[in-house]
Coordinates of C-alpha atoms and ligand atoms in Angstrom, one line a residue:
X1 CA -11.0 0.9 18.9
X2 CA -13.1 3.5 17.2
X3 CA -11.9 3.2 13.6
X4 CA -13.2 5.5 11.0
X5 CA -12.0 5.3 7.4
X6 CA -12.4 8.6 5.4
X7 CA -13.7 6.9 2.3
X8 CA -14.5 10.2 0.5
X9 CA -10.9 11.4 0.9
X10 CA -9.5 8.0 -0.1
X11 CA -11.5 7.8 -3.3
X12 CA -10.5 11.4 -4.1
X13 CA -6.9 10.5 -3.6
X14 CA -7.2 7.5 -5.9
X15 CA -8.7 9.7 -8.5
X16 CA -5.9 12.3 -8.1
X17 CA -3.3 9.6 -8.4
X18 CA -5.0 8.4 -11.7
X19 CA -4.3 11.8 -13.1
X20 CA -0.5 11.1 -13.1
X21 CA -0.6 9.3 -16.3
X22 CA 1.1 9.5 -19.6
X23 CA -2.0 8.9 -21.7
X24 CA -5.3 10.7 -22.2
X25 CA -8.4 9.5 -20.4
X26 CA -10.1 6.9 -22.6
X27 CA -13.6 6.1 -23.4
X28 CA -13.0 2.6 -22.0
X29 CA -12.7 4.0 -18.5
X30 CA -10.0 5.7 -16.5
X31 CA -7.0 4.5 -18.4
X32 CA -3.7 4.9 -16.6
X33 CA -0.2 4.4 -17.9
X34 CA 2.4 5.1 -15.3
X35 CA 5.6 3.3 -16.1
X36 CA 8.3 3.3 -13.4
X37 CA 10.7 6.2 -13.3
X38 CA 8.8 8.2 -16.0
X39 CA 8.0 11.8 -15.2
X40 CA 4.4 10.7 -14.2
X41 CA 5.7 8.1 -11.8
X42 CA 8.1 10.7 -10.3
X43 CA 5.3 13.3 -10.0
X44 CA 3.1 10.7 -8.3
X45 CA 5.8 9.8 -5.8
X46 CA 6.4 13.5 -4.9
X47 CA 2.6 13.9 -4.4
X48 CA 2.5 10.8 -2.2
X49 CA 5.4 12.0 -0.1
X50 CA 3.6 15.2 0.6
X51 CA 0.5 13.3 1.8
X52 CA 2.7 11.0 4.0
X53 CA 4.6 14.0 5.5
X54 CA 1.2 15.6 6.3
X55 CA 0.4 12.5 8.3
X56 CA 3.6 12.9 10.3
X57 CA 5.3 9.8 8.8
X58 CA 9.1 9.5 8.7
X59 CA 10.2 9.0 5.1
X60 CA 13.1 7.0 3.8
X61 CA 14.0 6.2 0.1
X62 CA 16.4 3.5 -0.9
X63 CA 18.7 3.2 -3.9
X64 CA 16.0 1.7 -6.2
X65 CA 13.3 4.1 -5.1
X66 CA 11.4 1.9 -2.6
X67 CA 9.9 4.4 -0.3
X68 CA 9.2 3.7 3.4
X69 CA 6.8 5.9 5.4
X70 CA 7.0 5.1 9.1
X71 CA 4.7 5.9 11.9
X72 CA 6.9 5.4 14.9
X73 CA 5.7 3.1 17.7
X74 CA 6.3 3.5 21.4
X75 CA 8.9 0.8 21.1
X76 CA 10.6 1.8 17.9
X77 CA 13.4 -0.8 18.3
X78 CA 10.9 -3.7 17.7
X79 CA 10.5 -5.1 14.2
X80 CA 7.7 -3.0 12.5
X81 CA 4.4 -4.0 11.0
X82 CA 4.3 -3.1 7.4
X83 CA 1.8 -2.7 4.6
X84 CA 2.2 -1.5 1.0
X85 CA 2.0 -2.1 -2.7
X86 CA 2.9 -0.3 -5.9
X87 CA 1.8 2.7 -7.9
X88 CA 3.3 1.9 -11.3
X89 CA 0.8 0.8 -13.9
X90 CA 1.1 -1.1 -17.1
X91 CA 0.2 0.6 -20.4
X92 CA -3.6 1.2 -20.6
X93 CA -4.2 -0.1 -17.1
X94 CA -6.9 0.9 -14.6
X95 CA -6.7 3.1 -11.5
X96 CA -6.9 0.5 -8.7
X97 CA -4.2 -2.1 -9.2
X98 CA -1.6 -1.5 -6.5
X99 CA -2.8 2.0 -5.7
X100 CA -5.6 0.7 -3.4
X101 CA -2.8 -0.9 -1.3
X102 CA -0.7 2.2 -1.1
X103 CA -3.4 4.9 -0.6
X104 CA -5.5 2.4 1.5
X105 CA -2.4 1.7 3.6
X106 CA -1.9 5.4 4.1
X107 CA -5.6 5.9 5.1
X108 CA -5.4 2.9 7.4
X109 CA -2.5 4.6 9.3
X110 CA -4.4 7.9 9.4
X111 CA -7.5 6.1 10.7
X112 CA -5.4 4.5 13.5
X113 CA -3.9 7.9 14.3
X114 CA -7.4 9.4 14.5
X115 CA -8.6 6.7 16.8
X116 CA -6.1 7.9 19.4
X117 CA -4.0 4.7 19.3
X118 CA -0.3 4.7 19.8
X119 CA 1.1 1.5 18.4
X120 CA 3.8 -0.4 20.3
X121 CA 5.5 -1.4 17.1
X122 CA 6.1 1.1 14.4
X123 CA 3.7 0.8 11.4
X124 CA 5.3 1.3 8.0
X125 CA 3.7 1.9 4.6
X126 CA 6.0 0.8 1.8
X127 CA 5.8 2.0 -1.8
X128 CA 7.6 -0.7 -3.9
X129 CA 9.4 0.1 -7.1
X130 CA 8.4 -1.5 -10.4
X131 CA 6.0 -4.2 -9.4
X132 CA 5.1 -4.2 -13.1
X133 CA 7.5 -5.7 -15.6
X134 CA 6.7 -3.2 -18.3
X135 CA 10.0 -1.2 -18.3
X136 CA 12.6 -3.8 -17.5
X137 CA 10.9 -7.1 -18.4
X138 CA 10.8 -8.4 -14.8
X139 CA 8.3 -7.6 -12.1
X140 CA 8.7 -6.8 -8.4
X141 CA 12.2 -5.3 -8.8
X142 CA 11.9 -3.4 -5.5
X143 CA 10.7 -6.3 -3.4
X144 CA 13.1 -8.8 -5.1
X145 CA 16.0 -6.5 -4.0
X146 CA 14.6 -6.0 -0.5
X147 CA 14.4 -9.8 -0.1
X148 CA 17.7 -10.6 -1.7
X149 CA 16.0 -12.5 -4.5
X150 CA 17.6 -10.5 -7.3
X151 CA 21.4 -10.0 -7.6
X152 CA 22.1 -6.3 -7.3
X153 CA 24.6 -6.2 -10.2
X154 CA 22.3 -8.2 -12.4
X155 CA 19.5 -5.8 -11.5
X156 CA 21.5 -2.7 -12.4
X157 CA 22.3 -4.3 -15.8
X158 CA 18.7 -5.0 -16.6
X159 CA 17.9 -3.6 -20.0
X160 CA 14.8 -1.8 -21.3
X161 CA 12.2 -4.3 -22.4
X162 CA 10.0 -1.9 -24.4
X163 CA 10.6 -1.4 -28.1
X164 CA 13.2 1.3 -28.7
X165 CA 14.4 1.3 -25.1
X166 CA 16.6 -1.7 -25.2
X167 CA 19.8 0.3 -24.7
X168 CA 18.8 1.8 -21.4
X169 CA 19.8 0.1 -18.2
X170 CA 18.2 0.2 -14.7
X171 CA 21.4 1.7 -13.4
X172 CA 21.1 4.7 -15.8
X173 CA 17.4 5.1 -15.4
X174 CA 17.3 5.0 -11.6
X175 CA 20.3 7.4 -11.4
X176 CA 18.6 9.9 -13.7
X177 CA 15.5 9.6 -11.5
X178 CA 17.6 10.6 -8.5
X179 CA 18.0 7.2 -6.9
X180 CA 21.7 6.5 -6.4
X181 CA 23.9 4.4 -4.3
X182 CA 24.6 0.6 -4.5
X183 CA 21.7 -1.7 -5.0
X184 CA 23.2 -4.0 -2.5
X185 CA 22.1 -1.5 0.2
X186 CA 18.4 -2.2 -0.7
X187 CA 18.3 -5.6 0.9
X188 CA 16.7 -5.6 4.4
X189 CA 18.1 -7.6 7.2
X190 CA 16.1 -10.6 8.5
X191 CA 13.7 -9.7 11.2
X192 CA 13.1 -6.2 9.8
X193 CA 9.3 -6.8 9.9
X194 CA 7.1 -8.5 12.4
X195 CA 4.4 -8.8 9.7
X196 CA 3.6 -7.7 6.2
X197 CA 0.0 -7.2 5.0
X198 CA -0.9 -6.1 1.5
X199 CA -4.3 -4.8 0.5
X200 CA -5.1 -5.4 -3.2
X201 CA -8.0 -5.8 -5.6
X202 CA -8.7 -9.4 -6.4
X203 CA -8.1 -9.1 -10.2
X204 CA -10.3 -12.1 -10.6
X205 CA -14.0 -12.8 -10.5
X206 CA -14.5 -15.0 -7.4
X207 CA -15.4 -12.5 -4.7
X208 CA -17.9 -10.7 -6.9
X209 CA -19.4 -14.0 -8.1
X210 CA -19.8 -15.3 -4.6
X211 CA -20.9 -11.9 -3.3
X212 CA -18.2 -11.9 -0.6
X213 CA -16.8 -8.4 0.1
X214 CA -13.4 -9.6 1.4
X215 CA -10.9 -12.2 0.6
X216 CA -7.9 -13.4 2.6
X217 CA -5.0 -14.8 0.6
X218 CA -3.5 -18.0 1.8
X219 CA -1.0 -18.6 -1.0
X220 CA 0.4 -16.8 -4.1
X221 CA 0.9 -18.7 -7.3
X222 CA 4.3 -19.0 -8.8
X223 CA 5.1 -16.9 -11.9
X224 CA 7.8 -17.4 -14.5
X225 CA 9.0 -15.3 -17.4
X226 CA 10.9 -16.3 -20.5
X227 CA 12.0 -14.5 -23.7
X228 CA 12.1 -16.4 -27.0
X229 CA 13.9 -15.0 -30.0
X230 CA 13.2 -16.6 -33.3
X231 CA 15.6 -15.9 -36.2
X232 CA 14.6 -16.7 -39.7
X233 CA 15.4 -15.1 -43.0
X234 CA 13.8 -11.8 -44.1
X235 CA 13.2 -10.4 -47.5
X236 CA 10.8 -8.8 -50.0
X237 CA 7.2 -9.6 -49.3
X238 CA 6.4 -9.9 -53.0
X239 CA 9.6 -11.4 -54.4
X240 CA 10.6 -14.0 -51.7
X241 CA 8.8 -17.2 -52.9
X242 CA 6.7 -19.1 -50.3
X243 CA 8.6 -22.4 -50.6
X244 CA 11.9 -20.5 -49.9
X245 CA 10.7 -18.7 -46.7
X246 CA 12.1 -18.9 -43.2
X247 CA 9.5 -16.6 -41.7
X248 CA 10.3 -15.9 -38.1
X249 CA 6.8 -14.7 -37.2
X250 CA 5.1 -17.8 -38.6
X251 CA 7.4 -19.9 -36.4
X252 CA 6.7 -17.6 -33.4
X253 CA 2.9 -18.1 -34.0
X254 CA 3.5 -21.8 -33.6
X255 CA 5.3 -21.2 -30.3
X256 CA 2.4 -19.1 -29.0
X257 CA -0.1 -21.8 -29.9
X258 CA 2.1 -24.5 -28.4
X259 CA 2.1 -22.6 -25.1
X260 CA -1.7 -22.2 -25.2
X261 CA -2.1 -25.9 -26.0
X262 CA 0.1 -27.2 -23.2
X263 CA -1.2 -24.8 -20.6
X264 CA -4.8 -26.0 -21.4
X265 CA -3.6 -29.7 -21.5
X266 CA -2.8 -29.7 -17.7
X267 CA -6.6 -29.6 -17.2
X268 CA -6.1 -27.4 -14.1
X269 CA -7.4 -23.9 -14.0
X270 CA -4.3 -22.8 -12.0
X271 CA -2.1 -23.2 -15.1
X272 CA -2.0 -20.0 -17.2
X273 CA 0.3 -19.0 -20.0
X274 CA 0.4 -15.7 -21.9
X275 CA 2.5 -14.1 -24.7
X276 CA 1.9 -10.5 -24.0
X277 CA 4.5 -8.9 -26.4
X278 CA 5.7 -9.8 -29.8
X279 CA 8.3 -7.6 -31.4
X280 CA 8.7 -8.1 -35.1
X281 CA 11.8 -7.1 -37.0
X282 CA 12.0 -5.2 -39.3
X283 CA 8.3 -4.5 -38.8
X284 CA 7.2 -3.4 -42.3
X285 CA 4.1 -4.6 -44.0
X286 CA 6.0 -5.6 -47.2
X287 CA 8.9 -7.3 -45.5
X288 CA 9.1 -10.9 -44.4
X289 CA 9.9 -11.0 -40.6
X290 CA 13.4 -12.1 -40.0
X291 CA 13.5 -11.8 -36.2
X292 CA 10.8 -12.0 -33.6
X293 CA 11.0 -11.7 -29.8
X294 CA 8.3 -13.0 -27.6
X295 CA 7.9 -12.2 -23.9
X296 CA 6.2 -15.2 -22.2
X297 CA 4.4 -15.2 -18.8
X298 CA 3.5 -18.5 -17.3
X299 CA 2.2 -19.3 -13.9
X300 CA 0.9 -22.1 -11.7
X301 CA 0.3 -22.9 -8.1
X302 CA 2.5 -25.9 -8.7
X303 CA 5.9 -24.9 -10.1
X304 CA 6.6 -28.5 -11.2
X305 CA 3.5 -28.5 -13.4
X306 CA 4.6 -25.1 -14.8
X307 CA 8.0 -26.6 -15.7
X308 CA 6.1 -29.6 -17.3
X309 CA 4.4 -27.2 -19.7
X310 CA 7.7 -25.5 -20.6
X311 CA 9.3 -28.9 -21.3
X312 CA 6.5 -29.8 -23.7
X313 CA 6.8 -26.4 -25.4
X314 CA 10.5 -26.9 -25.8
X315 CA 9.9 -30.2 -27.6
X316 CA 7.5 -28.5 -30.0
X317 CA 10.1 -25.7 -30.5
X318 CA 12.8 -28.3 -31.4
X319 CA 10.5 -29.9 -34.0
X320 CA 9.3 -26.6 -35.5
X321 CA 12.8 -25.1 -35.7
X322 CA 13.9 -28.1 -37.8
X323 CA 10.9 -28.1 -40.0
X324 CA 10.9 -24.4 -40.6
X325 CA 14.7 -24.0 -40.5
X326 CA 14.7 -21.2 -38.0
X327 CA 16.8 -20.7 -34.9
X328 CA 15.0 -20.3 -31.6
X329 CA 16.8 -19.1 -28.4
X330 CA 15.3 -19.1 -25.0
X331 CA 16.3 -16.9 -22.0
X332 CA 15.0 -17.2 -18.6
X333 CA 13.8 -14.0 -17.0
X334 CA 12.5 -15.4 -13.7
X335 CA 11.1 -18.7 -12.3
X336 CA 9.8 -18.1 -8.8
X337 CA 8.4 -20.3 -6.1
X338 CA 4.9 -19.8 -4.7
X339 CA 4.5 -18.2 -1.3
X340 CA 2.5 -19.4 1.6
X341 CA 0.8 -16.9 3.9
X342 CA 1.3 -16.9 7.6
X343 CA -1.5 -18.8 9.4
X344 CA -1.3 -16.3 12.3
X345 CA -1.8 -13.2 10.1
X346 CA -4.5 -15.0 8.1
X347 CA -6.3 -15.8 11.4
X348 CA -5.8 -12.2 12.6
X349 CA -7.4 -10.8 9.4
X350 CA -10.2 -13.4 9.6
X351 CA -11.0 -12.5 13.2
X352 CA -11.1 -8.7 12.3
X353 CA -13.4 -9.4 9.4
X354 CA -15.8 -11.4 11.6
X355 CA -15.8 -8.6 14.1
X356 CA -17.1 -6.5 11.3
X357 CA -19.8 -9.0 10.6
X358 CA -18.1 -10.5 7.4
X359 CA -17.4 -14.0 6.5
X360 CA -14.2 -13.7 4.4
X361 CA -13.3 -16.1 1.6
X362 CA -9.9 -17.7 2.0
X363 CA -8.3 -17.9 -1.5
X364 CA -5.2 -18.3 -3.7
X365 CA -3.8 -15.3 -5.5
X366 CA -3.2 -16.1 -9.1
X367 CA -1.8 -12.7 -9.8
X368 CA 1.6 -12.0 -8.3
X369 CA 2.3 -9.2 -5.9
X370 CA 5.3 -7.8 -4.0
X371 CA 4.0 -9.9 -1.1
X372 CA 5.4 -13.0 -3.0
X373 CA 8.9 -11.7 -2.2
X374 CA 8.2 -10.0 1.1
X375 CA 7.3 -13.5 2.2
X376 CA 10.9 -14.4 2.0
X377 CA 11.8 -12.0 4.8
X378 CA 8.6 -11.7 6.9
X379 CA 5.4 -13.5 7.7
X380 CA 2.8 -12.2 5.2
X381 CA -0.8 -12.2 4.2
X382 CA -3.0 -10.3 1.8
X383 CA -6.4 -8.8 1.9
X384 CA -8.4 -8.9 -1.3
X385 CA -11.4 -6.8 -2.3
X386 CA -13.7 -7.5 -5.2
X387 CA -13.3 -5.8 -8.6
X388 CA -16.1 -5.5 -11.1
X389 CA -16.3 -8.5 -13.5
X390 CA -12.9 -9.6 -12.2
X391 CA -11.4 -7.2 -14.6
X392 CA -7.8 -5.8 -14.2
X393 CA -5.0 -4.5 -16.3
X394 CA -7.7 -2.7 -18.3
X395 CA -9.0 0.8 -18.2
X396 CA -12.5 -0.4 -17.1
X397 CA -11.0 -1.9 -13.9
X398 CA -13.3 -0.9 -11.0
X399 CA -13.6 -1.4 -7.3
X400 CA -16.6 0.0 -5.4
X401 CA -15.9 2.7 -2.8
X402 CA -17.7 0.6 -0.1
X403 CA -15.4 -2.3 -0.8
X404 CA -12.3 -0.1 -0.8
X405 CA -13.4 1.4 2.5
X406 CA -14.1 -2.0 4.1
X407 CA -10.8 -3.4 2.9
X408 CA -9.0 -0.4 4.4
X409 CA -10.9 -0.7 7.7
X410 CA -10.0 -4.3 8.0
X411 CA -6.4 -3.5 7.1
X412 CA -6.2 -0.7 9.7
X413 CA -7.6 -2.9 12.4
X414 CA -5.3 -5.8 11.5
X415 CA -2.2 -3.5 11.5
X416 CA -3.3 -2.1 14.9
X417 CA -3.6 -5.6 16.3
X418 CA -0.3 -6.8 14.9
X419 CA 1.5 -3.7 16.1
X420 CA 0.4 -4.4 19.6
X421 CA 1.9 -7.9 19.7
Ligands
GLV501 C1 0.9 -8.3 -11.5 O1 0.7 -7.2 -12.1 C2 0.7 -9.5 -12.2 O2 1.0 -9.5 -13.5 O3 0.3 -10.5 -11.6
MN502 MN1 -0.6 -5.2 -12.2
MN503 MN1 -0.8 -5.1 -8.5

């Protein structure tokens, strides 16, 4: 197959997509903030739909905004081969996370079309809604619903997780964005896909460090999310005497350090724990914090070890709440299982890479991806490309055009092979 990826066009499209952002370009790099269902997200979706229509793809949108772009195969009744990722971006992100998989997926389909191939199975590009947890506190909403992992009613009742947006619900926000209908209709029947392959930047340092231009994911680590609310007693920062204080933020600080301590104590690099938001009420410099909410992200390749860390943190919380006389409540956001990739798809990608003269690295993904949930309804694998310094979720995130082009070429060839099966 004569596969030519138009790298210049693909990089131009990535740059254009990066202009759909709600913050100004930053000196740190191409900062992108594109939170799901904001005007920037909706403008980006409209632009992408035009590109896909120009490629002759059939477009379908579901009730949560997952968007399916299908190149019909010669045997369209067969389960399709799918690829895709996300275009939403956390605050002050870079321009490659997710977008490489979406625009790379589109270019892979165009490359196959240009090669003159007619696939037996349909090949579908999928844009998944809200991979990032920024707006509603939980990631991968679109792929959770597709795979039946998230209850549709609970999904619609999800509340805004950003400060000041607590009152909004997913039901209201998606309806206002033009995505209507019951969320129960989003779930895909089993056997919808013959295979799912996601192209993504590594978001870690290993490929660059080992000078390997391509990774093949064999497993995806299991993430969990929790919310802790600490309630103490507030008051005047000058007048409330130190021995009388029940400072909620000081207690929250102990919780944060407890998480760090117990994640380190496993002695395994696969255990990671992060407190990425800390909402302090009432949030005035001269007021003792009376209430603090923490959003906790904890991951491991072994969910039992992850639960062990949480159990140790809970013991610390019990002790510190007594000592500090504060009340701590915990709510579970998500506790997911890891995913294992399909040996057949991994072998297919491996063979394609070797045809291109590359010895790929087989590796675990410590970041989560929609593929974690697509794995529940289809055989999956992922293709990783290096990113500079392993940096991601930062404006200086960067992937080299040659690596993007190679990843896209390997994706195209893999999709072509799987679609012929
Ligand atoms: C995805 O963005 C993740 O946080 O792993
Ligand atoms: Mn991300
Ligand atoms: Mn991503």
